[in-house]
Amino acid sequence: MDPSTGPSRDTWGSKVAFILAAAGSAIGLGNIWGFPTVAGQNGGAAFLLIYLGAVALIGAPVMLAELIVGRRTQRNPVGAFRALAPGKAWVIVGGLGVLTGIVILSFYSVIAGWTLAYIYKTLIGTFREGTDTAAIFSDLAGGAVPAISWHLLFMALTIWVVLGGVRDGIERWTKVLMPLLFVLLAALAVRAVTLSGADAGLTFYLKPDFSKVTGTVILSAIGQAFFSLSLGMGAMITYGSYVSKRDDLVSSAGWVTFADTTIAILAGLIIFPTLFHAGLEPGSGGPGMVFVVLTSLLSSIPPAPYGGVIFGTGFFMLLGIAALTSSVSLLEVVTSWAVDEHGMSRRKAAICFGGVAFVLGIPSALANGAVSWLTSLPGIGMDFLSFTFMLFGQYSLVIGALLISLFVGWVWGVRAAGEEVRENDGRFPLGRTWSFLIRFVAPSAIVAILVKMVADLI
Ligand code: PHE
């Protein structure tokens, strides 16, 4: 079927609305929970530099490629590949994206559930100077009942927003809340860098030591870039499918990438000085590290205890909302697939697949102390949540992004893609640079690093 004659489809209210929604998808736990954790495990400053390179040379071009495919076909990822390459195996890339979306949503909701719990905990004044924040975290994440209950609550919120449609709810919220999150993060960064002992944290974060760079570090940086920018599984194809032909895709992709990266960098400026101030190891801590570190920073804000309560509650509310605008995009991919391809009602699809993701998330909820073999998987040594994150939040996205860039660069072709970009005003700024990056740089960098990883394993 010619995609342009397909059924009429919702579009975003405006270009700004689309940028905010896409930035809402990109900005989330990946920036504030994921980035400092992965950067800490991979050597700090050297990782940061490689991350920035990966964002500029690979992430941004793939983002544009996904948006182009989405707007061209006005379909979910499976339908999009089917429309552009009918009868070909490329549709599997879309299918892998949908599957990856459900699995990421499963553990994402567990971590986001912790955020909801922390809104409550900070509000009732749990954290004061000298509170053992690590013990509070392990009571929450290590208890089967609280971990699963907060996960359930967060998943219910996600389903609720997706049911209402993205346009009204999400558009309106993100407009106010994303800037607010930015301001609060900037304020916290100022507080963190002025702590005693912050210097060592800044050195770790900003002064690269290239002896620490290995294949794993580079792969983690690329994987983190894709996760943080919501790439490699079709979220941006889906969001791109609601973009009107009047809007400019290139600057939209640029803004989203810029906003997402700025927030991640700020999160590092908060976490590393605070870690060193508290005398903790940057690579330690696992999935809970950020929760433990941030609460100790927040509770130190004067005047005690109100400063901690106000900033703490505000911070976790904003983080919870940032996570919600991301989880919504994950569920939206699956929902749009079920609606477009299988004729399900939006309501049924959102509830059914949200439910599936909830069940899939239960082992992740139990993997932080509640069940010991899930907390340290036999033969693997990682906890189930971190392991699932590695497989689906990193590897699957890297492979998905590789296939998307090969498809757009070589199969469907940069010429056709360029035509789609020019739909609005006939221009394609940076078109040549983009073609070069998407055809040569992105795929070869990803393949090289995958080969190196496999070689390291053997
Ligand atoms: N980018 C989101 C974050 O950083 C997570 C996400 C990944 C959302 C993939 C959609 C798709 O929190």
PDB file of C-alpha atoms and ligand atoms in Angstrom, residues 25-31 104 108 226-231 233 235 260 326 329-330 397, ligand 1:
ATOM      1  CA  SER A  25      11.020  10.356  25.430  1.00  0.00           C
ATOM      2  CA  ALA A  26      14.769  10.882  25.337  1.00  0.00           C
ATOM      3  CA  ILE A  27      15.184  12.569  28.711  1.00  0.00           C
ATOM      4  CA  GLY A  28      14.501  10.160  31.502  1.00  0.00           C
ATOM      5  CA  LEU A  29      16.140   7.665  33.780  1.00  0.00           C
ATOM      6  CA  GLY A  30      18.752   7.085  31.100  1.00  0.00           C
ATOM      7  CA  ASN A  31      20.164  10.540  31.752  1.00  0.00           C
ATOM      8  CA  ILE A 104      12.967  -2.128  28.310  1.00  0.00           C
ATOM      9  CA  TYR A 108      12.332   0.775  33.336  1.00  0.00           C
ATOM     10  CA  PHE A 226      21.269   5.027  21.935  1.00  0.00           C
ATOM     11  CA  PHE A 227      19.424   4.293  25.164  1.00  0.00           C
ATOM     12  CA  SER A 228      19.482   7.892  26.247  1.00  0.00           C
ATOM     13  CA  LEU A 229      18.345   9.203  22.868  1.00  0.00           C
ATOM     14  CA  SER A 230      15.619   6.522  22.613  1.00  0.00           C
ATOM     15  CA  LEU A 231      17.146   5.080  19.446  1.00  0.00           C
ATOM     16  CA  MET A 233      14.048   0.278  18.697  1.00  0.00           C
ATOM     17  CA  ALA A 235      10.516   4.969  19.367  1.00  0.00           C
ATOM     18  CA  ASP A 260      19.171  15.119  26.120  1.00  0.00           C
ATOM     19  CA  SER A 326       9.905   8.056  28.428  1.00  0.00           C
ATOM     20  CA  SER A 329       7.034   6.348  24.394  1.00  0.00           C
ATOM     21  CA  LEU A 330       8.056   2.738  25.021  1.00  0.00           C
ATOM     22  CA  LEU A 397      19.628  -1.067  20.582  1.00  0.00           C
TER      23      LEU A 397
HETATM   24  N1  PHE B   1      15.618   7.510  26.507  1.00  0.00           N
HETATM   25  C1  PHE B   1      14.939   7.059  27.669  1.00  0.00           C
HETATM   26  C2  PHE B   1      15.748   7.492  28.895  1.00  0.00           C
HETATM   27  O1  PHE B   1      16.824   7.970  28.771  1.00  0.00           O
HETATM   28  C3  PHE B   1      14.713   5.573  27.682  1.00  0.00           C
HETATM   29  C4  PHE B   1      14.172   5.038  26.414  1.00  0.00           C
HETATM   30  C5  PHE B   1      14.919   4.152  25.654  1.00  0.00           C
HETATM   31  C6  PHE B   1      12.928   5.439  25.953  1.00  0.00           C
HETATM   32  C7  PHE B   1      14.468   3.664  24.451  1.00  0.00           C
HETATM   33  C8  PHE B   1      12.454   4.972  24.741  1.00  0.00           C
HETATM   34  C9  PHE B   1      13.219   4.104  24.004  1.00  0.00           C
HETATM   35  O2  PHE B   1      15.307   7.358  29.998  1.00  0.00           O
END
